[in-house]
XYZ file of C-alpha atoms in Angstrom:
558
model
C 76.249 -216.252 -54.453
C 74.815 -219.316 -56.097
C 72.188 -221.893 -54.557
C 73.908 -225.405 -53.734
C 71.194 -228.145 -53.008
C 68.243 -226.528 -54.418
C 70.028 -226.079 -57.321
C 69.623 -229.870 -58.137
C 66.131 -229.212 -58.020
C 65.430 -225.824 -60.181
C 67.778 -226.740 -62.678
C 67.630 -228.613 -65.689
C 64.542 -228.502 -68.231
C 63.240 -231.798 -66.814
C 62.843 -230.083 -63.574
C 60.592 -227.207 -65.713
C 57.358 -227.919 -63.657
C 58.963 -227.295 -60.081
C 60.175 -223.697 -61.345
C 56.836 -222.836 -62.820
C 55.527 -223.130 -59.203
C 58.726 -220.369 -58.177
C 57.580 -218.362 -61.593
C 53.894 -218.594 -59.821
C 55.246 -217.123 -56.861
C 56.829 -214.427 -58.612
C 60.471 -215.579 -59.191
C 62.301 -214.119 -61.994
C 65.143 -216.112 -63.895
C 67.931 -214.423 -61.623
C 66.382 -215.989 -58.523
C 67.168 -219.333 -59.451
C 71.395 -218.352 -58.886
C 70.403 -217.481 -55.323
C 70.221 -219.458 -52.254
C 67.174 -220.745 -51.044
C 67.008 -220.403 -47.301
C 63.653 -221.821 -44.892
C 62.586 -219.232 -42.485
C 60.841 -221.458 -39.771
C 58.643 -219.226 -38.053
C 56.848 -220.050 -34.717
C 54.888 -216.746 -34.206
C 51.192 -217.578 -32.543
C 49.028 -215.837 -30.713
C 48.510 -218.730 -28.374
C 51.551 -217.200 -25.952
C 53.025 -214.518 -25.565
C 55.938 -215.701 -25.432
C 55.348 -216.402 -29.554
C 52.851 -213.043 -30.420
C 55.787 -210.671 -30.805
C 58.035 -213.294 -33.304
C 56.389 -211.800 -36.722
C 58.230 -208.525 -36.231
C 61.327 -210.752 -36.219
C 60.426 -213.163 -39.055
C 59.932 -209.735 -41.150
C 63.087 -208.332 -40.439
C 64.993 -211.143 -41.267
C 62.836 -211.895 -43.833
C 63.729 -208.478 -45.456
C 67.856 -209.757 -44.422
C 67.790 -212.231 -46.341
C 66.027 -210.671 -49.684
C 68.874 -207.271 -49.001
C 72.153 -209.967 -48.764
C 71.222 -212.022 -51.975
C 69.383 -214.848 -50.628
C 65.369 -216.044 -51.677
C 63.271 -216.479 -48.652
C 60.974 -219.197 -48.276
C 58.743 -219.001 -44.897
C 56.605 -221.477 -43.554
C 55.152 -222.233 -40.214
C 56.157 -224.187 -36.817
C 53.551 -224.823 -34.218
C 53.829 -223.816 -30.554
C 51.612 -224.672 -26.913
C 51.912 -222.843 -24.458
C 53.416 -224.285 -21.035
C 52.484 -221.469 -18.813
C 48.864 -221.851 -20.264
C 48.256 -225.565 -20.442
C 50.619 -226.476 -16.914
C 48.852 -228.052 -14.769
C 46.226 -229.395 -17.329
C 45.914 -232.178 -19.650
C 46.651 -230.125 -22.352
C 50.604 -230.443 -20.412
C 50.935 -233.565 -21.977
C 51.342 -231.992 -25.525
C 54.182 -229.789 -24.461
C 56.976 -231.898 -24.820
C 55.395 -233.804 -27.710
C 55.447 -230.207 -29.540
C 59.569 -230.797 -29.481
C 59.357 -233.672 -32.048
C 56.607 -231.886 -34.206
C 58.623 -229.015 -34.393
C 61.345 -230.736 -35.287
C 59.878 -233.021 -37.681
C 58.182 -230.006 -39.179
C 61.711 -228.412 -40.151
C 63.172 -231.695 -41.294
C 59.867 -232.012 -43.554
C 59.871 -228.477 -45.112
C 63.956 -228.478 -45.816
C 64.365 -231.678 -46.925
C 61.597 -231.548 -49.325
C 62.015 -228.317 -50.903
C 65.640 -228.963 -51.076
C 66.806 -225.595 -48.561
C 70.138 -223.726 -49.074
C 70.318 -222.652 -45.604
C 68.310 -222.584 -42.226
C 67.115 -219.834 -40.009
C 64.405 -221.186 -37.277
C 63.072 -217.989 -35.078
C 61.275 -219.050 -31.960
C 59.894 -218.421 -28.195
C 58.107 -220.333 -25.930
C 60.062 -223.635 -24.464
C 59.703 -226.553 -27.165
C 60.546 -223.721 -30.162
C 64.021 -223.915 -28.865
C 64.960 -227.824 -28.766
C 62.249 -228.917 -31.193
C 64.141 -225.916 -33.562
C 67.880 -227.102 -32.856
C 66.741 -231.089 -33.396
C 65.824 -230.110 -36.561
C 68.315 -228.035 -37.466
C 71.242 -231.030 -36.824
C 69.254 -233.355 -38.452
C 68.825 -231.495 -41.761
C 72.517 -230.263 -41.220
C 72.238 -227.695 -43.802
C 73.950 -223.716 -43.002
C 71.884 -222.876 -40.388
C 71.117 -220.136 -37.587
C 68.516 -219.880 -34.327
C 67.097 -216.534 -33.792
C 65.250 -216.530 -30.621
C 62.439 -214.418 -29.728
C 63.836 -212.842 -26.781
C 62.834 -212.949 -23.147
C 59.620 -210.834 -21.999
C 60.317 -207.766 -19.297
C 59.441 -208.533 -15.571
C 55.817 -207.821 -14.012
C 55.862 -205.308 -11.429
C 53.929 -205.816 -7.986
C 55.230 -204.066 -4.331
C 57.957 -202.930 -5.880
C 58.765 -206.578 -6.709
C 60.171 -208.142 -10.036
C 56.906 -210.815 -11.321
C 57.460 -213.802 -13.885
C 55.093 -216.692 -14.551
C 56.482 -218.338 -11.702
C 55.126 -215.747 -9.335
C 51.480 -216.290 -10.645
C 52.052 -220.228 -9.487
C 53.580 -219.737 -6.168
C 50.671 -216.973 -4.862
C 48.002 -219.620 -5.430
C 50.092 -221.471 -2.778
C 50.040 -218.370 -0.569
C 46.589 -217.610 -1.125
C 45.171 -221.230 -0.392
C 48.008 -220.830 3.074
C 46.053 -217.086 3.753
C 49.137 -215.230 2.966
C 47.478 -213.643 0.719
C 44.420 -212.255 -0.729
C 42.092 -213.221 -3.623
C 42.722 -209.507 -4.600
C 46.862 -209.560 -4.573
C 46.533 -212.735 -6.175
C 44.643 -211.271 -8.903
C 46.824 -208.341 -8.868
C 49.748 -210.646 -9.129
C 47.950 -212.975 -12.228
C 47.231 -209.138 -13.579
C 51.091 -208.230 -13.475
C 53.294 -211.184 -13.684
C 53.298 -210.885 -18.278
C 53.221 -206.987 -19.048
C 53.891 -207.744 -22.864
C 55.294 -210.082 -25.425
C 58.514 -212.347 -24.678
C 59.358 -215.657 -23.020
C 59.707 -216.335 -19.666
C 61.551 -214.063 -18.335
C 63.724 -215.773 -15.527
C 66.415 -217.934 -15.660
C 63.820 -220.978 -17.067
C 63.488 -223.410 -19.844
C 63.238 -221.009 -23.054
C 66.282 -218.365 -21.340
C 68.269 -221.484 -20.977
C 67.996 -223.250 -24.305
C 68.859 -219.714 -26.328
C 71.987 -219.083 -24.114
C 72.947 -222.394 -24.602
C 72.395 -222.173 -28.121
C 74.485 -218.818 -27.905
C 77.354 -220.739 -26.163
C 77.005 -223.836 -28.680
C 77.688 -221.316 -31.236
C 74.311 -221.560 -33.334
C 73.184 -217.993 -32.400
C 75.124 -214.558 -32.354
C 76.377 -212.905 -29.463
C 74.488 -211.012 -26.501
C 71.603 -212.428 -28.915
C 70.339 -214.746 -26.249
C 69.100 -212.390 -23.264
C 67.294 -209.544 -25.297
C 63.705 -208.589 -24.342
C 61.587 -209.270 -27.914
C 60.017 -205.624 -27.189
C 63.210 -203.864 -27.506
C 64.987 -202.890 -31.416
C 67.565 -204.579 -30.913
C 66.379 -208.139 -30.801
C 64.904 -206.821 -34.760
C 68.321 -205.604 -35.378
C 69.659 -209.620 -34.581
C 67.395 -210.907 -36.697
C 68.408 -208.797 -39.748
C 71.834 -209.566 -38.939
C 71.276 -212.668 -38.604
C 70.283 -213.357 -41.890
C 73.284 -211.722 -42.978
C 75.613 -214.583 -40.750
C 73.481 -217.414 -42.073
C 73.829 -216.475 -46.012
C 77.974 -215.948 -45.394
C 77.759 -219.378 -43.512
C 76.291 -220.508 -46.929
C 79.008 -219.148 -48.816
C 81.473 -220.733 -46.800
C 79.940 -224.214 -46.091
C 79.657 -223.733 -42.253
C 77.130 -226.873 -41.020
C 75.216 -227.182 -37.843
C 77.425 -230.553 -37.632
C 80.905 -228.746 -37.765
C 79.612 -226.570 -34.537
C 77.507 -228.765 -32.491
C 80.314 -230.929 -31.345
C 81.151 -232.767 -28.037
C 83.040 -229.815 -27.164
C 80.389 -227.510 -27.879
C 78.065 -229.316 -25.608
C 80.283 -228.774 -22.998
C 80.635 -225.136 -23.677
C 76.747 -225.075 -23.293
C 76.208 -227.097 -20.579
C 78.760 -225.171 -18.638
C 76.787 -221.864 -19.486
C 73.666 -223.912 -17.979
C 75.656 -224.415 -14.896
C 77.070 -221.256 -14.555
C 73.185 -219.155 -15.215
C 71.325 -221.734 -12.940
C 69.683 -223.030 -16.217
C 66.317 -225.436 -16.196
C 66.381 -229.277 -15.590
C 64.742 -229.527 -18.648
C 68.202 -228.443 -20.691
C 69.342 -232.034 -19.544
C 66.698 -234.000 -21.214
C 66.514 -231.705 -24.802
C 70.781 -231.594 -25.064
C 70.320 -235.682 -24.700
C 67.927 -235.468 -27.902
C 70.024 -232.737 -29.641
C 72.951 -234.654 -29.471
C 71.535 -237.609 -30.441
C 70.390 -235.726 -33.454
C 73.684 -234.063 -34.416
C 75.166 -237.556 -34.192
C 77.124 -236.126 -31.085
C 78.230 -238.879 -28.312
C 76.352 -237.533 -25.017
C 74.946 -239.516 -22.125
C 73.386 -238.611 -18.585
C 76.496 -238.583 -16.836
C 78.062 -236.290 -18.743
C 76.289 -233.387 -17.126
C 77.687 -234.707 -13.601
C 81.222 -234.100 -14.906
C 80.521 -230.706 -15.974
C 78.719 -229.941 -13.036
C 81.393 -231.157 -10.724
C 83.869 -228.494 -12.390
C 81.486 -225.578 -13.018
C 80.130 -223.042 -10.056
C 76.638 -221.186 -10.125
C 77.996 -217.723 -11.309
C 74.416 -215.666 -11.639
C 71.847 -215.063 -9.199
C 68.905 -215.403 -11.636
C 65.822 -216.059 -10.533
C 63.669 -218.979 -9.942
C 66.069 -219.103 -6.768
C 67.892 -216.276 -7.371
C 67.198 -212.583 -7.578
C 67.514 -211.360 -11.039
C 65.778 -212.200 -14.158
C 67.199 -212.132 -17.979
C 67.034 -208.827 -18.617
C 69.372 -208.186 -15.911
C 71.615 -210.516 -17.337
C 71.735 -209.047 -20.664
C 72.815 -205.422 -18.750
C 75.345 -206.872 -17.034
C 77.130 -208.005 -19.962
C 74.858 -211.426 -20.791
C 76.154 -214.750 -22.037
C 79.656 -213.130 -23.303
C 80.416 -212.284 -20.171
C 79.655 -215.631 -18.554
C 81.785 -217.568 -21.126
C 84.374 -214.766 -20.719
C 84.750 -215.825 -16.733
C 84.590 -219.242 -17.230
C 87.035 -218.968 -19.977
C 89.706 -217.546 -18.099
C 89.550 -220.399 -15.747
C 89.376 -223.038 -18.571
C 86.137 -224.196 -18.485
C 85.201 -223.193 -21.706
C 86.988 -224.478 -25.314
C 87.879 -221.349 -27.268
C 88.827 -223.791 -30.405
C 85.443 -224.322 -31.362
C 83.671 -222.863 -34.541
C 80.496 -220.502 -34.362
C 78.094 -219.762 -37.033
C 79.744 -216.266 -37.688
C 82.567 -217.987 -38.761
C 84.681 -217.019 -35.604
C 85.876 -219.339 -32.879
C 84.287 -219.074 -29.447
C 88.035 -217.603 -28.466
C 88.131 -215.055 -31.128
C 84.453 -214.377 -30.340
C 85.415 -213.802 -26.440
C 88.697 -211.990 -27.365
C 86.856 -207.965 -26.974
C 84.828 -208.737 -23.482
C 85.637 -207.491 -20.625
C 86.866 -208.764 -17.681
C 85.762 -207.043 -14.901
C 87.492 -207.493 -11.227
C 84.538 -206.097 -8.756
C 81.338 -208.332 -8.338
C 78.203 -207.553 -10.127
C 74.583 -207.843 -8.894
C 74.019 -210.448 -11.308
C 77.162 -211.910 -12.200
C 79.644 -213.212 -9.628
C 83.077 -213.466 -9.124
C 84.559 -217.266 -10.086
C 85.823 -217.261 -7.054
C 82.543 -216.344 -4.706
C 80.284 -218.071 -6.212
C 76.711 -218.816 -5.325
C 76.871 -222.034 -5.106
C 80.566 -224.012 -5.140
C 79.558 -226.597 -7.685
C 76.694 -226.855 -10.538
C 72.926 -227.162 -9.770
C 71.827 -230.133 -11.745
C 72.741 -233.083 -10.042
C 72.323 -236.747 -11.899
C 70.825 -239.026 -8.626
C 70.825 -242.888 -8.858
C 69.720 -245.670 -7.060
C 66.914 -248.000 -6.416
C 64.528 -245.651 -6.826
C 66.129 -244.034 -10.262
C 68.346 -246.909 -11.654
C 69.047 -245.283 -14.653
C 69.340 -241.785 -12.955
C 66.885 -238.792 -12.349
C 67.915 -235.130 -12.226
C 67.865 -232.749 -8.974
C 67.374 -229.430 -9.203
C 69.674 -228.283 -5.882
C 69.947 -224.432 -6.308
C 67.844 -222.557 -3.760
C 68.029 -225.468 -1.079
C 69.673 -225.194 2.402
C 69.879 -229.003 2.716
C 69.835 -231.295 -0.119
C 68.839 -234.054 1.823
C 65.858 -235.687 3.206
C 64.759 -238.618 4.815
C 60.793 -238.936 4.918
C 57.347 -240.816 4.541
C 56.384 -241.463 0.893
C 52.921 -239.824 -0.013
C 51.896 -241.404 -3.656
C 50.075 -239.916 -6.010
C 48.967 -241.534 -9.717
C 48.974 -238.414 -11.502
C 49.558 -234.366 -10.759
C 45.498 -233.830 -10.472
C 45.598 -236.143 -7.392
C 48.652 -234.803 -6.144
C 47.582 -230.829 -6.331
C 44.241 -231.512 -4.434
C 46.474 -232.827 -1.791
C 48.229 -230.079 -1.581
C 45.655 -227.370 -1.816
C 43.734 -229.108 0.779
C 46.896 -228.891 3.166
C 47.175 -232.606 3.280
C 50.980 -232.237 2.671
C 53.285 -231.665 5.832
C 56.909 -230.940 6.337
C 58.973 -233.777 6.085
C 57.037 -235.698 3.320
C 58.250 -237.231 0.099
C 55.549 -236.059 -2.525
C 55.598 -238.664 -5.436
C 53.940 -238.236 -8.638
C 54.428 -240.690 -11.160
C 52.409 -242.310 -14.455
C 53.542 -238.580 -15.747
C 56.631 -240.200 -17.227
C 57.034 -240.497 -21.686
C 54.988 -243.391 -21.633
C 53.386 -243.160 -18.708
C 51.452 -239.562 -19.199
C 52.024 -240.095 -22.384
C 53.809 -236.920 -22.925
C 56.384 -236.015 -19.192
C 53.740 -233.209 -18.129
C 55.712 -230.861 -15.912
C 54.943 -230.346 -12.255
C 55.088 -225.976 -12.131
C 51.746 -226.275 -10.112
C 52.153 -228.481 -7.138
C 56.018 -227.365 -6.603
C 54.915 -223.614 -6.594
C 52.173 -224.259 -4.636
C 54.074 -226.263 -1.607
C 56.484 -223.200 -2.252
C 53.451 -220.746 -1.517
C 52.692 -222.846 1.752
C 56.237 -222.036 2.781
C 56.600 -225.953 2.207
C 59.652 -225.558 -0.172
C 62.579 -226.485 1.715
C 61.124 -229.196 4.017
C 58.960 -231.065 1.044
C 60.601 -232.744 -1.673
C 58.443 -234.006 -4.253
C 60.133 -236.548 -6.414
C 58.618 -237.986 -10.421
C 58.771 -239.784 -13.339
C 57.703 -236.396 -15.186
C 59.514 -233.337 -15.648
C 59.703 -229.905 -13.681
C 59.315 -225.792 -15.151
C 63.037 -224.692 -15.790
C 60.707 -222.168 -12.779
C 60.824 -224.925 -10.037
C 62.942 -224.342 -7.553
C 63.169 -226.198 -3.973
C 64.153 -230.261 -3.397
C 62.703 -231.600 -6.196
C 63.618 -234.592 -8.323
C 62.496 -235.288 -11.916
C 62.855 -237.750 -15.041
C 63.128 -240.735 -12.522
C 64.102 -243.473 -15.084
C 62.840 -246.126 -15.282
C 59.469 -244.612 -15.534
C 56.410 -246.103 -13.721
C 54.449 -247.071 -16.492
C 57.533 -249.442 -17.744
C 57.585 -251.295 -14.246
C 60.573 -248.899 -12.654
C 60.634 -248.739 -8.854
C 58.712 -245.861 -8.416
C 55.791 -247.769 -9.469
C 55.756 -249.783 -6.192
C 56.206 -247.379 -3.492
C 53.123 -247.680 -1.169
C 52.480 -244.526 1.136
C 54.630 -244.113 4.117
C 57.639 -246.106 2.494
C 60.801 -244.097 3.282
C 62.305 -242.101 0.409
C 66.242 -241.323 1.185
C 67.303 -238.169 -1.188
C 71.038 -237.373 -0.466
C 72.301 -234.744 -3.477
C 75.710 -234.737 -1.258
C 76.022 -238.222 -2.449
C 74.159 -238.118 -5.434
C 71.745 -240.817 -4.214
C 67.731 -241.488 -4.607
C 66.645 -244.637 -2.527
C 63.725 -245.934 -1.212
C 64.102 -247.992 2.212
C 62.946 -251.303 0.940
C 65.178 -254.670 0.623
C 65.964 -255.786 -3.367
C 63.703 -259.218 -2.103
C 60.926 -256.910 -1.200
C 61.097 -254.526 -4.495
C 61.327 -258.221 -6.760
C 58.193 -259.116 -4.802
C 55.778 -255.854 -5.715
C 57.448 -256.016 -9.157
C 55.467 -259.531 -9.574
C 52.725 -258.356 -7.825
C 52.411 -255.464 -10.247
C 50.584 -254.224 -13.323
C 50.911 -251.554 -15.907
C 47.420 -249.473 -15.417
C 45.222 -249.274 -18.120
C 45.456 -246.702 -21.109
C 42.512 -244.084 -21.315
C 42.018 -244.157 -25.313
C 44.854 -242.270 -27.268
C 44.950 -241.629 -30.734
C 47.236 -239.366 -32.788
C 50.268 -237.806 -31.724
C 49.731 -238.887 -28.151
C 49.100 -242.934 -29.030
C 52.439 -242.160 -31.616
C 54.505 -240.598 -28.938
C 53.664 -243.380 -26.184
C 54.939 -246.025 -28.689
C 57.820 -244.337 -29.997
C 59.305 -241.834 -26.851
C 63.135 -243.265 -25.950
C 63.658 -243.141 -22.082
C 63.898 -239.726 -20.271
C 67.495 -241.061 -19.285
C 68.056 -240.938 -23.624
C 66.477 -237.793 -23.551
C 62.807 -238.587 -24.442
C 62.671 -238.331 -27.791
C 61.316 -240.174 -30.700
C 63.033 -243.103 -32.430
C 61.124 -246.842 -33.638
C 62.588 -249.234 -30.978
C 65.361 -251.464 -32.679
């Protein structure tokens, strides 16, 4: 197996000083006919859900070397979501997407890479890793870390999520300061992401359905063998896929979206898969907008009672037969395209062709037919409160609809001392804007306040509506990536307190009770607030972030 693009660069005797740096890294003169392949590894000890991706990066690290390839490893950065929500350090979270992917775009297109394989955990690995992976369009693979094992507490299953909601139920009295800290003790019992149904397990069995990572790959826990045994093997897929010429490009496809976005549907996935498949489209050169996930979702039933408003969590999943299976129901009823290629070389159909299809309901996995919910989870809102959309999150909620007084709040601080203080009743409209791309800078999401109001048993008669964005572990009637932000003049920059806010998801509408003359009125009336100093990536972001309707991410304004 010979090296293709790096070949341009090792070759040739006026090229003599860029192999003496290989030679000083040990190289011999049969190296240079191999393929060089980038191993972009995001293993930190800032998370867990990043502290167990070395083992990983070794084994397919040792892949690679065994199938005739030349590894060259270097480093993606990761924050933490669960550790910075609900600070200022949130804003930095979705700003990690573009660094990561700028970061992979950096390191293949300047040493000239063969072939891809991008290993990562916590939430922003996953898009930041895929962005960069279309955009350098070279053979390429996503191993992800793997999802951590539930906390155990009362014979209950923990996540992150349940550390969130019992600060609610302790500042109600539901609870004690000692089960809370038994709960905060519990909720991560080792190394892995997330391990519901939330951002990071959405985005790898997306990526799974897409066709950029192998089979059943998606739902393992990173403490068990066999997520080491993918990465080895994959290594071995990527290097074929660089023998035959199979490019990120050739899978990620319109169709393949669809595939994925189904699969989000189907598991209950995170609101934030909606704003990172806008930027990963937009970086595979794929056409893609906002409404597109209303047409999927119109066709596509919640299948799997994962939790944050279901039962189960991932590893449950991946015993009852994981994203295979999934795609294997929703095949059989058409909702999937078997005709499209996956990095292994097979189609998704051939790929499906050896699952079973079972006839008696599962725990976890439903029948097509008795569903948990009829129709898909995400809903796309619009109106004059969201005039180029906002996404609902309506899984988990008896009645998608409410009709109450506005209570306003400049940024999630101000909101969450609300909240705590039991300031919030039933029936209110919680808005928190200025969070927004431009506005925060950075969309912080709003985990806290949401699991909080959840605690206070607030969750299905509070919505809380925002420019920002929401933990793929918010659950309840909650309404994010309102577009136009605030800080850009949108209407949910001139709601006053006590305004009514009409959400109906049955007719996919977001409205606040206020004439067009009036709204025209407090837009003249209004001004942007003033920037607290911002330098670096923040100040860069704020200029450059594309709407949260476009998918938020980075690109100089035409």
């Amino acid at each position: 197996m010979k090296n293709l693009r790096s070949s341009k660069v090792t070759q040739g005797a006026e090229k003599a000083p860029n192999r003496s740096m290989y030679y000083g890294m040990g190289y011999k003169d049969e190296d240079f006919d191999k393929p060089m392949i980038g191993l972009a590894n995001a293993h930190s000890t800032i998370t867990p859900c990043n502290s167990g991706l070395q083992k990983l990066a070794d084994a397919a690290e040792k892949g690679i070397k065994i199938n005739g390839g030349n590894c060259q490893s270097f480093g993606t950065p990761t924050v933490s979501d669960g550790i910075s929500m609900g600070t200022q350090g949130m804003k930095y979270s979705l700003i990690s997407r573009e660094v990561i992917a700028d970061c992979i775009e950096t390191c293949a297109n300047a040493q000239w890479l063969d072939g891809l394989i991008v290993i990562g955990g916590c939430d922003k690995n996953m898009p930041g890793g895929m962005m960069g992976i279309a955009r350098v369009n070279v053979p390429a693979i996503y191993v992800y870390g793997g999802t951590i094992k539930p906390g155990k507490y009362k014979d209950k299953d923990l996540t992150i999520v349940s550390s969130f909601e019992a600060v609610g139920e302790y500042s109600a009295g539901k609870i004690s300061a000692k089960e809370l800290k038994e709960i905060e003790k519990r909720a991560c019992p080792g190394t892995g992401s997330c391990g519901g149904m939330f951002t990071a397990n959405t985005m790898s069995s997306a990526f799974e359905a897409m066709g950029m990572s192998l089979p059943f790959s998606s739902t393992m826990a990173n403490e068990d063998f066999e997520k080491e045994q993918s990465a080895f093997k994959s290594s071995k897929v990527l290097l074929q896929a660089v023998e035959n010429k199979i490019l990120p490009q050739q899978i990620i496809t319109r169709r393949s979206i669809e595939n994925a976005v189904s699969v989000i549907m189907a598991t209950g996935g995170s609101t934030n898969a909606v704003l990172h498949f806008l930027a990963i489209a937009n970086a595979a050169k794929v056409q893609w907008d906002i409404d597109d996930f209303e047409r999927i979702r119109k066709k596509v039933p919640v299948i799997c009672d994962l939790k944050p408003s279901g039962k189960y969590v991932t590893t449950d999943l991946h015993t009852a037969g994981g994203i295979p299976r999934v795609m294997k129901i929703l095949f059989d009823e058409g909702l999937i395209h078997g005709d499209c290629m996956t990095i292994t070389g097979k189609t998704i159909n051939e790929t499906l062709i050896d699952i079973e299809t079972r006839e008696k309901e599962d725990r976890v996995i439903k029948n097509f037919n008795e569903p948990l919910y009829k129709e898909g989870h995400l809903a796309i809102l619009k109106g004059n409160l969201a005039l180029d959309g906002c996404v609902a999150k309506i899984s988990g909620v008896k009645n998608p609809f409410i009709d109450g007084p506005a209570r306003v709040f400049d940024s999630e601080e101000k909101a969450m001392e609300a909240i705590i203080n039991r300031r919030i009743k039933a029936g209110d409209v919680v808005v928190i804007r200025y969070e927004g791309p431009k506005g925060g800078p950075g969309m912080r999401e709003m985990l806290a306040p949401t699991s909080a109001l959840i605690g206070q048993g607030l969750g299905e008669s509070v919505a809380l509506i925002t420019d920002g964005r929401f933990s793929g572990g918010t659950w309840g009637m909650v309404v994010g990536h309102i577009c136009p932000e605030a800080y850009v003049g949108g209407t949910i920059a001139l709601i006053n307190d006590e305004d009514r806010i009409i959400i109906d998801a049955h007719q996919k509408s977001i409205n606040v009770a206020l004439s067009d003359a009036e709204i025209k009125t407090r837009k003249t009336n209004w001004k942007p607030p003033e920037r607290s100093q911002q330098v670096g990536v923040l100040a860069k972001y704020a200029c450059l972030a594309r709407p949260a309707s476009q998918g938020a991410h980075t690109m100089p304004i035409d």
